[in-house]
Amino acid sequence: MRASQLLMPTLREVPAEAEVVSHQLLLRAGFIRKVAAGIYNILPLGWRVVRKIMQIIREEMDRQGGQEIMMPIVQPAELWQESGRWDVYGPELFRLKDRHGRDFCLAPTHEEIVTALVRQEVNSYRQLPLLLYQIQNKYRDERRPRFGLMRGREFIMKDLYSFDRDEAGLDISYQKMFTAYTRVFQRCGLRFRPVEADSGAIGGNVTHEFMVLAESGEALVVFCPREECGYAANVERAVSPPRREEAVEEARAVQLVSTPSMHTVTQVAAYLGVEPSRIIKTILFQTEKGTVAALVRGDREVNEVKLQRVLGVLRLEMADAEAVEEITGAAPGYAGPVGLKGVEVVADEEVTGMVNAVAGANKNDAHLLNVNPGRDFAPHRVADIRQVRAGDPCPRCGEALQEARGIEVGQIFKLGDKYSRALGAYYLDEYGQSRPIIMGCYGIGVTRTMAAAVEQNHDENGIIWPVPIAPYHVVVVPVNYREEAQAQLAEEVYRELLAAGIEVVLDDRPERAGVKFKDADLVGYPLRITVGARAVETRNLEVRYRATGETQEVPLEGLVSHVQEFIASAVRG
RNA sequence: CGGGAUGUGGCGCAGUUUGGUCAGCGCGCUUGCCUUGGGAGCAAGAGGACGGGGGUUCAAGUCCCCCCAUCCCGACCA
């Protein structure tokens, strides 16, 4: 490709709208352009990257027996009503009506339609297992689209659905996808980690997320530093054995103390001279089933995802000040479990072992001393609702856990029979028994993977593409294209690389060398071959490696094989 | 959804406080000269009617109202 003909509108300045690095660089390097909030054009360079990621995914899906299909984006409401999600999905579902007034939606995911397809076409155990996938646009009207491609309203996703006779079959399909995903992200040249995760609204219990490790990641994960142990989990899901202090004190009588204007754990702890871990923190949440009080030790935080699971609710929000006052009779900051009425009380496991604890008095500017769970209040439920953090012991081996941030680029779920029952996808087994098909679903955010790759691989000059997903592998830069000898040599180099099947751009633009170098760094070609006066003289070409910044002189005769070897070894990983 | 900010040529911005040559600057773009190893220089140009609508006024990017779009933040973890 000649740069003079390539639609590669690079920008010198950072567009004001871009906050995160991947967004800035993809815009500046001319990979994407915004059309509306969370909706983008993908330009030639960007599309090449997307296609490479898609190709790797295809190969790995096919390797596991996946069959590629294509399903519609526009889907009738009836299917979503059958599964119950028309009502549950809420405002994130793009809804529309056709000219006759019939309801449709733009698919945010394809469980309904694929299950409907399979229920029609699959009737016998002989047709199972089945792995169907597609690479398709998805639509989610995000409350707040942000971070460029990271959280868009329209994005490209690979979604595969597995159909098995039973749980044992599902286990095999799930394992296949775990393997496939591991290979996909390895082949993309990304540093990533599979973690145990919460399954959220999609349902099911076993699920892993694949996280590309990057500082800017929205997700927080904890992992065991012991390689042999391997425990890793999203904090939404992570568990750790409870830490209970041994009771060394006699339980004393409850005492009311004044704590004027002390409404945070830190303030109360300092004011009363106690450790935050001796305080019972009481947080009120509102759910569709009513208000709930969650109790955790003062040095802990409530894990809302865990709490949501324990309660089995879909909606969970912290109560506002008004609601807190109504229920506790005091401003926020003074809620406590003792004498609290009209709400379900859920205590974290660690709370039950506390002795002579401090808690809010449900009275302004007052706390209670010597509160003892069991004696002074009885929680309706005791469960693990605390957030695990770095330093907590690993649930498998006890080692101190560490934290990292990640970008979720893939997730694999065991769905079970949720959708097959709702939509009536049954098969006949060899005894003539009708059974629900057991399903799994497996997604990879393709456009998000591109953004994540940039988040993880860049420097102050631009993108540093992992070789397997780089838009082109090589850029040939004549220092002065008007210099006949240089132009000719550059053309020669370009032709040879092309003839060898190498993905190469010839920067034949009538720009000064500095501009071309800057663009080469920005766009992130793994290799840059500079053709200057020296090269004309010596027939040795300067090869520069984007990742390391190192340069090397390579004779023209050996250039093609040199480049080929570099690419091959990088793609092999 | 709530809160905040912004909206002026392709990009980045100034101008709005104190209505009146305000429609401007840098980059990019076009043409010419010159230059050519890290975003050169000179010269001459093209390009916007100031997010949209409605008001106030002799006069509105500048003041008022409504709407739209974009970006950021989001519950006092009690």
XYZ file of C-alpha atoms (C1' of nucleotides) in Angstrom:
651
model
C 0.000 0.000 0.000
C 1.173 3.472 -0.809
C 0.758 5.951 1.994
C -0.150 8.590 -0.559
C -3.317 6.647 -1.322
C -4.128 5.336 2.129
C -6.894 6.968 4.145
C -4.787 7.465 7.236
C -5.736 10.864 8.633
C -3.258 11.291 11.471
C -3.667 14.163 13.887
C -0.927 16.131 15.568
C -3.083 17.203 18.418
C -5.170 15.135 20.773
C -8.886 15.605 20.088
C -10.517 17.176 23.114
C -13.081 14.436 23.404
C -10.597 11.655 24.066
C -9.627 10.895 27.611
C -8.075 7.454 27.662
C -4.900 6.520 25.812
C -6.390 3.978 23.441
C -9.080 6.424 22.385
C -6.571 9.219 21.837
C -4.126 7.112 19.900
C -6.698 5.363 17.738
C -8.080 8.765 16.779
C -4.687 10.389 16.295
C -3.275 7.529 14.268
C -6.305 7.595 11.987
C -7.787 4.213 12.944
C -11.239 5.397 13.982
C -13.541 8.407 13.769
C -16.539 9.125 15.897
C -19.999 9.230 14.406
C -22.011 9.640 17.619
C -21.409 8.918 21.281
C -20.165 5.345 21.474
C -20.487 4.811 17.711
C -17.503 4.866 15.374
C -16.308 4.564 11.829
C -13.409 2.170 11.593
C -10.951 3.379 8.953
C -8.645 1.216 6.812
C -5.866 0.756 9.363
C -8.330 0.059 12.167
C -10.293 -2.358 10.069
C -7.160 -4.334 9.206
C -6.510 -4.790 12.912
C -10.100 -5.810 13.548
C -9.954 -8.290 10.690
C -6.793 -9.841 12.036
C -8.315 -10.274 15.457
C -11.428 -11.764 13.858
C -9.321 -14.133 11.806
C -7.454 -15.420 14.836
C -10.758 -15.896 16.621
C -12.237 -17.759 13.642
C -9.324 -20.120 13.450
C -9.522 -20.936 17.133
C -13.303 -21.346 17.115
C -13.089 -23.602 14.096
C -10.297 -25.593 15.703
C -12.684 -26.464 18.528
C -15.427 -27.466 16.127
C -17.266 -24.173 16.035
C -19.420 -23.424 12.997
C -19.733 -19.861 11.836
C -23.159 -18.467 11.050
C -24.670 -15.001 10.810
C -27.716 -13.915 12.748
C -29.761 -10.739 12.411
C -29.206 -7.584 14.398
C -32.838 -6.567 14.150
C -34.921 -8.978 16.166
C -38.632 -9.244 16.922
C -39.806 -8.437 20.427
C -41.651 -11.755 20.685
C -38.439 -13.722 21.176
C -37.334 -11.402 23.934
C -40.737 -11.582 25.547
C -40.490 -15.366 25.498
C -37.225 -15.314 27.376
C -38.514 -12.618 29.689
C -35.729 -10.243 28.833
C -37.862 -7.727 26.962
C -38.889 -6.432 30.382
C -35.732 -7.234 32.313
C -33.171 -5.708 29.975
C -34.332 -2.182 30.583
C -33.194 0.980 28.850
C -29.983 -0.599 27.568
C -31.985 -2.379 24.904
C -32.306 -0.328 21.726
C -35.968 -0.684 20.830
C -37.696 0.230 17.612
C -40.951 -0.249 15.789
C -41.466 -1.171 12.186
C -43.965 0.678 9.959
C -46.769 -1.517 11.224
C -46.030 -0.623 14.793
C -44.534 -3.998 15.686
C -41.811 -3.991 18.312
C -38.241 -4.892 17.486
C -34.880 -4.411 19.122
C -31.268 -4.193 18.077
C -29.626 -7.255 19.535
C -27.282 -6.684 22.485
C -26.579 -10.431 22.476
C -28.033 -13.403 20.653
C -29.149 -16.091 23.104
C -32.800 -15.736 22.119
C -32.389 -15.966 18.413
C -29.837 -18.761 18.425
C -31.954 -20.790 20.819
C -34.971 -20.227 18.599
C -32.963 -21.438 15.639
C -31.795 -24.531 17.429
C -35.227 -25.416 18.803
C -36.488 -25.538 15.229
C -33.640 -27.471 13.741
C -32.344 -29.721 16.507
C -34.567 -32.486 17.824
C -32.283 -35.408 18.482
C -29.351 -36.207 20.719
C -27.648 -37.304 17.512
C -27.350 -33.646 16.500
C -25.512 -32.687 19.692
C -23.137 -31.288 20.715
C -23.278 -28.197 18.543
C -21.105 -25.097 18.636
C -22.433 -22.111 16.672
C -20.810 -18.734 16.499
C -20.864 -15.446 14.680
C -18.898 -12.244 14.564
C -21.456 -9.525 14.561
C -22.321 -6.001 15.620
C -23.961 -5.705 18.989
C -26.019 -2.852 20.365
C -26.255 -1.716 23.943
C -27.596 1.695 24.781
C -25.091 2.200 27.565
C -26.023 4.558 30.335
C -22.742 6.230 29.661
C -20.685 5.245 26.646
C -17.078 6.175 27.238
C -13.436 5.521 26.619
C -13.788 5.308 22.854
C -14.024 1.728 21.681
C -13.792 0.444 25.225
C -17.430 0.961 26.053
C -19.377 1.756 22.947
C -23.030 1.472 22.111
C -22.268 -0.360 18.906
C -19.400 -2.809 18.934
C -18.198 -5.969 17.283
C -18.407 -9.152 19.237
C -17.735 -12.786 18.597
C -20.395 -14.835 20.294
C -20.432 -18.602 20.377
C -23.205 -20.743 21.830
C -22.748 -24.354 22.829
C -25.553 -26.902 22.858
C -25.090 -30.130 24.748
C -27.123 -33.045 26.017
C -26.121 -32.624 29.624
C -23.854 -30.958 32.130
C -21.015 -33.319 31.328
C -21.190 -32.265 27.709
C -21.338 -28.632 28.736
C -18.190 -29.123 30.815
C -16.399 -30.318 27.708
C -17.648 -27.422 25.578
C -16.712 -24.970 28.298
C -13.240 -26.397 28.525
C -12.871 -26.172 24.769
C -13.726 -22.513 24.866
C -11.398 -21.893 27.775
C -8.632 -23.374 25.669
C -9.710 -21.463 22.578
C -9.803 -18.145 24.429
C -6.421 -18.713 25.945
C -5.037 -19.387 22.492
C -6.792 -16.389 20.954
C -5.333 -13.883 23.371
C -1.933 -15.520 23.314
C -1.923 -15.346 19.557
C -2.960 -11.701 19.675
C 0.214 -11.076 21.619
C -1.521 -9.758 24.717
C -0.705 -10.136 28.390
C -3.906 -11.422 29.955
C -5.293 -13.476 32.784
C -8.420 -15.621 33.019
C -10.243 -14.955 36.279
C -13.232 -16.376 38.069
C -16.121 -13.987 37.746
C -19.662 -13.236 38.675
C -22.232 -14.224 36.105
C -24.449 -11.191 36.594
C -27.749 -10.889 34.808
C -27.026 -13.480 32.120
C -27.441 -16.227 34.675
C -25.573 -19.418 35.400
C -22.927 -19.929 38.030
C -19.631 -20.932 36.505
C -17.963 -18.222 34.504
C -14.537 -16.875 33.684
C -13.529 -13.511 32.369
C -10.443 -12.956 30.275
C -8.716 -9.808 31.370
C -6.101 -7.907 29.401
C -3.854 -6.486 32.071
C -3.563 -2.715 31.888
C -3.450 0.106 34.401
C -6.473 1.761 32.872
C -8.624 -1.356 33.217
C -12.071 -0.850 34.661
C -12.035 -4.185 36.451
C -10.106 -5.007 39.576
C -8.856 -8.537 39.969
C -7.017 -10.333 42.740
C -4.692 -13.191 42.148
C -2.431 -15.523 44.068
C 1.229 -14.766 43.449
C 2.055 -18.452 43.723
C 2.222 -19.709 40.171
C 1.358 -23.302 41.236
C -1.767 -22.136 42.990
C -3.146 -20.000 40.173
C -6.166 -18.576 41.966
C -7.406 -15.454 40.215
C -10.771 -13.749 40.439
C -12.593 -10.552 39.700
C -13.075 -8.791 43.050
C -16.789 -8.940 42.394
C -16.445 -12.644 42.847
C -13.255 -13.134 44.867
C -13.449 -14.915 48.186
C -11.067 -15.124 51.086
C -11.360 -16.855 54.444
C -12.917 -14.552 57.060
C -10.570 -12.926 59.504
C -11.980 -13.230 62.967
C -10.210 -11.803 65.953
C -10.294 -14.208 68.867
C -12.545 -12.932 71.610
C -10.242 -11.958 74.431
C -12.689 -9.710 76.201
C -15.752 -10.310 78.281
C -18.848 -8.895 76.703
C -19.656 -5.616 78.394
C -22.885 -3.695 78.684
C -23.998 -1.551 75.780
C -23.247 2.115 76.278
C -24.466 5.145 74.341
C -21.779 7.700 73.552
C -21.942 11.058 71.905
C -20.100 11.341 68.600
C -20.969 14.794 67.320
C -20.549 15.190 63.558
C -18.702 11.894 63.321
C -20.320 10.126 60.452
C -17.580 8.115 58.814
C -15.766 5.088 60.110
C -12.480 6.936 60.007
C -13.851 9.838 62.018
C -15.550 7.640 64.600
C -12.493 5.445 64.971
C -10.255 8.431 65.560
C -12.717 10.128 67.888
C -13.282 7.082 70.057
C -9.735 5.824 69.780
C -10.629 2.394 68.401
C -9.489 0.466 65.366
C -11.831 0.648 62.356
C -11.969 -3.140 62.546
C -13.826 -2.789 65.845
C -16.639 -0.867 64.233
C -19.676 -2.418 62.612
C -20.417 -0.542 59.431
C -24.092 -0.488 58.518
C -25.040 0.372 54.960
C -28.597 0.590 53.714
C -29.510 -0.521 50.231
C -32.712 -0.295 48.312
C -33.809 -3.220 46.204
C -36.930 -4.194 44.382
C -37.721 -6.341 47.433
C -37.363 -3.514 49.917
C -34.626 -1.958 51.986
C -31.749 -4.018 53.309
C -29.079 -3.283 55.892
C -25.660 -4.725 55.146
C -23.165 -5.095 57.991
C -19.423 -5.343 57.469
C -16.461 -4.687 59.655
C -15.417 -1.034 59.597
C -12.227 -1.731 57.701
C -14.137 -3.578 54.989
C -16.324 -2.586 52.101
C -19.574 -4.116 51.015
C -19.338 -6.067 47.805
C -22.553 -5.096 46.092
C -22.384 -7.902 43.576
C -22.129 -10.518 46.315
C -24.897 -8.855 48.275
C -27.067 -8.843 45.207
C -26.541 -12.559 44.766
C -27.213 -13.333 48.404
C -30.464 -11.421 48.253
C -31.414 -12.622 44.811
C -32.330 -9.138 43.662
C -31.868 -7.458 40.302
C -31.682 -3.903 41.525
C -29.455 -2.763 44.357
C -28.602 0.833 45.122
C -27.388 2.566 48.171
C -30.277 4.247 49.955
C -30.351 8.011 49.717
C -30.133 10.243 52.773
C -33.875 10.649 52.926
C -34.508 6.929 53.035
C -31.791 6.439 55.627
C -33.411 9.004 57.901
C -36.807 7.489 57.475
C -35.604 4.050 58.474
C -33.006 4.785 61.126
C -34.382 8.058 62.409
C -30.937 9.574 61.993
C -28.801 11.157 59.338
C -26.524 8.883 57.318
C -23.507 7.986 59.418
C -25.374 6.853 62.478
C -27.115 3.732 61.262
C -26.583 0.623 63.346
C -28.045 -2.850 63.653
C -29.275 -2.532 67.228
C -32.993 -1.861 67.295
C -33.135 -1.431 63.541
C -36.633 -2.259 62.335
C -38.377 -2.827 59.088
C -35.383 -3.933 57.060
C -33.682 -7.209 56.370
C -30.285 -7.312 58.066
C -27.482 -9.173 56.318
C -24.250 -9.507 58.264
C -20.916 -10.412 56.828
C -19.305 -13.535 58.288
C -16.642 -11.450 59.926
C -19.186 -9.392 61.850
C -20.607 -12.304 63.828
C -17.367 -12.868 65.676
C -16.977 -9.274 66.832
C -16.976 -8.528 70.564
C -17.732 -5.183 72.181
C -17.972 -3.497 68.825
C -18.904 0.083 68.003
C -21.996 0.707 65.927
C -24.253 3.572 64.967
C -27.035 4.270 67.462
C -29.724 5.166 64.910
C -29.669 8.541 66.563
C -27.932 11.681 65.382
C -24.453 12.286 66.756
C -24.386 9.063 68.741
C -22.860 5.610 68.593
C -23.108 2.534 70.770
C -20.160 0.886 72.493
C -19.950 -2.777 73.376
C -22.336 -4.034 70.794
C -22.273 -7.820 70.595
C -23.822 -9.652 67.683
C -26.217 -12.323 68.834
C -26.822 -10.603 72.136
C -27.797 -7.121 70.958
C -29.092 -7.906 67.512
C -29.673 -10.928 65.341
C -29.041 -10.617 61.627
C -31.566 -12.302 59.360
C -28.747 -13.660 57.314
C -25.020 -14.209 57.638
C -23.087 -14.391 54.392
C -19.908 -13.418 52.607
C -20.682 -9.902 51.448
C -17.313 -8.248 51.915
C -14.934 -7.098 49.259
C -11.637 -8.970 49.077
C -8.538 -6.833 48.706
C -4.808 -7.182 48.282
C -3.197 -8.782 51.310
C -6.146 -11.002 52.163
C -5.267 -14.699 52.220
C -5.745 -16.777 49.089
C -8.768 -19.065 49.528
C -6.804 -21.992 48.146
C -3.385 -21.704 49.671
C -3.419 -18.860 52.181
C -0.783 -16.745 50.468
C -1.421 -12.999 50.474
C -3.404 -12.044 47.378
C -2.276 -9.329 45.001
C -4.301 -6.888 42.940
C -4.206 -5.912 39.276
C -6.401 -3.968 36.899
C -7.762 -5.520 33.758
C -9.875 -4.887 30.704
C -12.481 -7.565 30.207
C -12.145 -8.746 26.626
C -13.856 -12.104 26.890
C -16.212 -14.011 29.093
C -17.347 -17.615 29.047
C -20.537 -18.777 30.749
C -22.306 -21.951 31.583
C -25.931 -21.139 31.018
C -27.525 -24.513 31.699
C -31.149 -24.797 30.619
C -32.313 -21.263 31.338
C -32.873 -20.259 27.735
C -33.661 -23.681 26.355
C -36.525 -24.048 28.820
C -37.772 -20.493 28.348
C -37.749 -20.808 24.579
C -38.591 -24.474 24.379
C -35.408 -25.955 22.926
C -35.681 -29.669 23.738
C -34.229 -32.803 22.219
C -35.116 -36.467 22.405
C -32.512 -38.663 24.044
C -31.875 -42.272 23.060
C -34.736 -43.426 25.325
C -37.212 -41.128 23.656
C -37.189 -38.749 26.622
C -37.567 -35.058 25.927
C -34.844 -33.037 27.618
C -33.815 -29.387 27.591
C -30.656 -28.646 25.688
C -27.835 -27.556 27.987
C -26.272 -24.339 26.815
C -23.206 -22.214 27.241
C -22.326 -18.839 25.779
C -18.946 -17.333 25.078
C -18.149 -13.787 23.997
C -15.125 -11.853 22.849
C -15.256 -8.105 22.403
C -13.406 -7.692 19.119
C -13.283 -3.910 18.941
C -12.611 -3.737 22.644
C -9.711 -6.129 22.171
C -8.219 -3.689 19.689
C -8.548 -0.867 22.221
C -7.166 -3.049 25.010
C -4.161 -3.924 22.874
C -3.401 -0.219 22.552
C -3.909 0.403 26.256
C -1.397 -2.282 26.975
C 1.067 -1.522 24.182
C 1.967 2.111 23.635
C 4.525 4.727 24.546
C 4.618 8.515 24.418
C 5.103 8.393 20.640
C 2.198 6.183 19.750
C 0.986 2.644 19.404
C 3.262 -0.398 19.559
C 1.189 -3.090 17.891
C 1.787 -6.693 18.836
C 2.981 -8.107 15.521
C 0.100 -10.588 15.036
C -2.513 -7.828 14.967
C -0.514 -4.934 13.508
C -2.324 -3.317 10.561
C 0.860 -3.628 8.489
C 4.145 -5.162 9.499
C 6.521 -2.800 7.752
C 6.674 0.796 6.640
C 9.304 1.796 4.104
C 10.331 5.425 4.566
C 12.308 7.187 1.867
C 13.906 10.131 3.617
C 13.515 12.272 0.545
C 11.162 10.850 -2.000
C 12.089 13.554 -4.505
C 15.626 12.280 -4.565
C 15.506 9.961 -7.558
C 17.987 7.428 -6.200
C 16.208 7.165 -2.892
C 12.806 6.876 -4.488
C 14.047 4.150 -6.750
C 15.653 2.186 -3.961
C 12.566 2.593 -1.819
C 10.410 1.352 -4.665
C 12.713 -1.600 -5.104
C 12.560 -2.494 -1.429
C 8.795 -2.066 -1.467
C 8.365 -4.298 -4.513
C 10.519 -7.028 -3.059
C 8.653 -7.037 0.220
C 5.330 -7.029 -1.599
C 6.435 -9.861 -3.827
C 7.338 -11.844 -0.739
C 3.806 -11.355 0.555
C 4.817 -9.022 3.341
C 2.290 -6.482 4.564
C 4.054 -3.250 3.786
C 3.315 0.433 3.383
C 5.533 2.649 1.238
C 5.485 6.152 2.641
C 5.719 7.912 -0.716
C 4.158 11.117 0.528
C 6.082 14.258 -0.317
C 6.673 14.957 3.345
C 9.857 15.634 5.185
C 11.458 12.707 6.974
C 10.464 13.943 10.425
C 6.795 13.871 9.576
C 7.021 10.330 8.267
C 8.970 9.124 11.290
C 6.438 10.659 13.637
C 3.574 9.030 11.771
C 5.362 5.683 11.657
C 5.750 5.742 15.436
C 2.185 6.907 15.929
C 0.645 4.253 13.699
C 2.840 1.641 15.323
C 4.237 -0.472 12.491
C 6.474 -3.094 14.130
C 9.254 -2.438 11.598
C 10.424 0.693 9.860
C 12.849 0.541 6.982
C 14.538 3.853 6.278
C 15.885 4.601 2.821
C 18.247 7.565 2.944
C 21.369 8.745 1.194
C 23.456 6.293 3.143
C 21.335 3.374 2.040
C 21.662 4.425 -1.586
C 25.390 4.390 -1.193
C 25.890 1.194 0.803
C 22.836 -0.826 -0.259
C 22.403 -1.475 3.459
C 19.019 -0.584 4.898
C 18.279 0.641 8.345
C 15.654 -1.520 10.068
C 14.157 -0.031 13.196
C 12.126 -2.034 15.693
C 9.188 -0.086 17.063
C 8.975 -2.050 20.297
C 12.567 -1.532 21.377
C 13.630 1.468 19.326
C 16.727 -0.436 18.241
C 18.036 -0.187 14.712
C 20.023 -2.566 12.603
C 21.721 -2.329 9.201
C 20.603 -5.077 6.857
C 21.964 -5.603 3.335
C 19.338 -5.394 0.614
C 19.891 -8.998 -0.454
C 19.043 -10.316 2.992
C 16.247 -7.883 3.743
C 13.236 -9.940 2.788
C 14.306 -12.990 4.734
C 15.291 -10.815 7.674
C 11.814 -9.291 7.765
C 10.149 -12.647 7.255
C 12.040 -14.164 10.126
C 11.157 -11.315 12.406
C 7.459 -11.597 11.610
C 7.411 -15.362 11.818
C 9.080 -15.481 15.190
C 6.861 -12.733 16.572
C 3.682 -14.359 15.317
C 4.767 -17.736 16.629
C 5.196 -15.973 19.943
C -31.068 9.038 35.506
C -28.837 13.018 38.622
C -24.794 16.698 38.775
C -20.947 19.593 36.213
C -18.599 21.470 31.856
C -18.344 22.444 26.826
C -20.341 23.520 21.722
C -16.687 29.368 17.124
C -13.453 26.546 9.487
C -10.742 19.390 9.310
C -7.999 19.513 14.526
C -6.590 22.534 18.940
C -8.131 27.158 20.869
C -9.039 32.917 21.824
C -13.151 36.210 21.611
C -18.675 36.053 25.641
C -17.217 39.231 31.869
C -17.916 45.361 29.954
C -23.600 43.745 23.114
C -21.301 47.946 18.350
C -14.458 46.753 12.203
C -15.060 39.961 15.933
C -15.409 36.729 12.932
C -9.616 35.787 14.846
C -4.901 32.673 16.172
C -1.887 28.007 15.767
C -1.879 23.370 13.200
C -3.709 21.054 8.904
C -5.301 22.027 3.529
C -4.196 24.489 -1.781
C -0.331 26.957 -5.052
C 4.740 28.567 -5.720
C 9.774 29.006 -4.061
C 13.102 26.745 -0.902
C 14.351 22.683 2.209
C 14.940 17.261 3.137
C 17.443 11.654 9.019
C 12.571 13.237 13.986
C 6.104 17.028 12.933
C 11.356 23.150 8.479
C 11.108 28.335 6.243
C 9.026 32.282 3.092
C 5.004 34.057 0.100
C 0.147 33.898 -1.768
C -4.627 31.456 -1.054
C -9.289 28.366 0.019
C -12.380 27.465 4.102
C -16.543 29.055 9.328
C -21.209 33.091 10.277
C -20.220 31.227 15.768
C -24.737 23.618 17.991
C -30.415 24.513 16.805
C -34.863 27.386 17.680
C -37.233 31.481 19.905
C -36.763 36.163 22.399
C -34.579 41.183 24.192
C -32.212 45.311 21.405
C -31.199 50.370 16.680
C -27.481 46.331 17.009
C -26.329 39.458 19.549
C -20.609 34.238 19.505
C -21.544 38.062 23.275
C -27.837 39.003 27.225
C -32.589 35.775 28.319
C -35.604 31.139 27.488
C -36.185 26.279 25.396
C -34.066 22.238 22.874
C -30.023 19.227 21.004
C -25.167 17.237 21.034
C -20.509 16.004 23.266
C -17.282 15.138 27.410
C -16.454 14.374 32.668
C -18.226 12.881 37.568
C -21.756 10.096 40.414
C -24.159 9.084 46.065
C -21.690 11.193 52.408
C -19.304 2.824 52.339
C -22.972 5.678 56.933
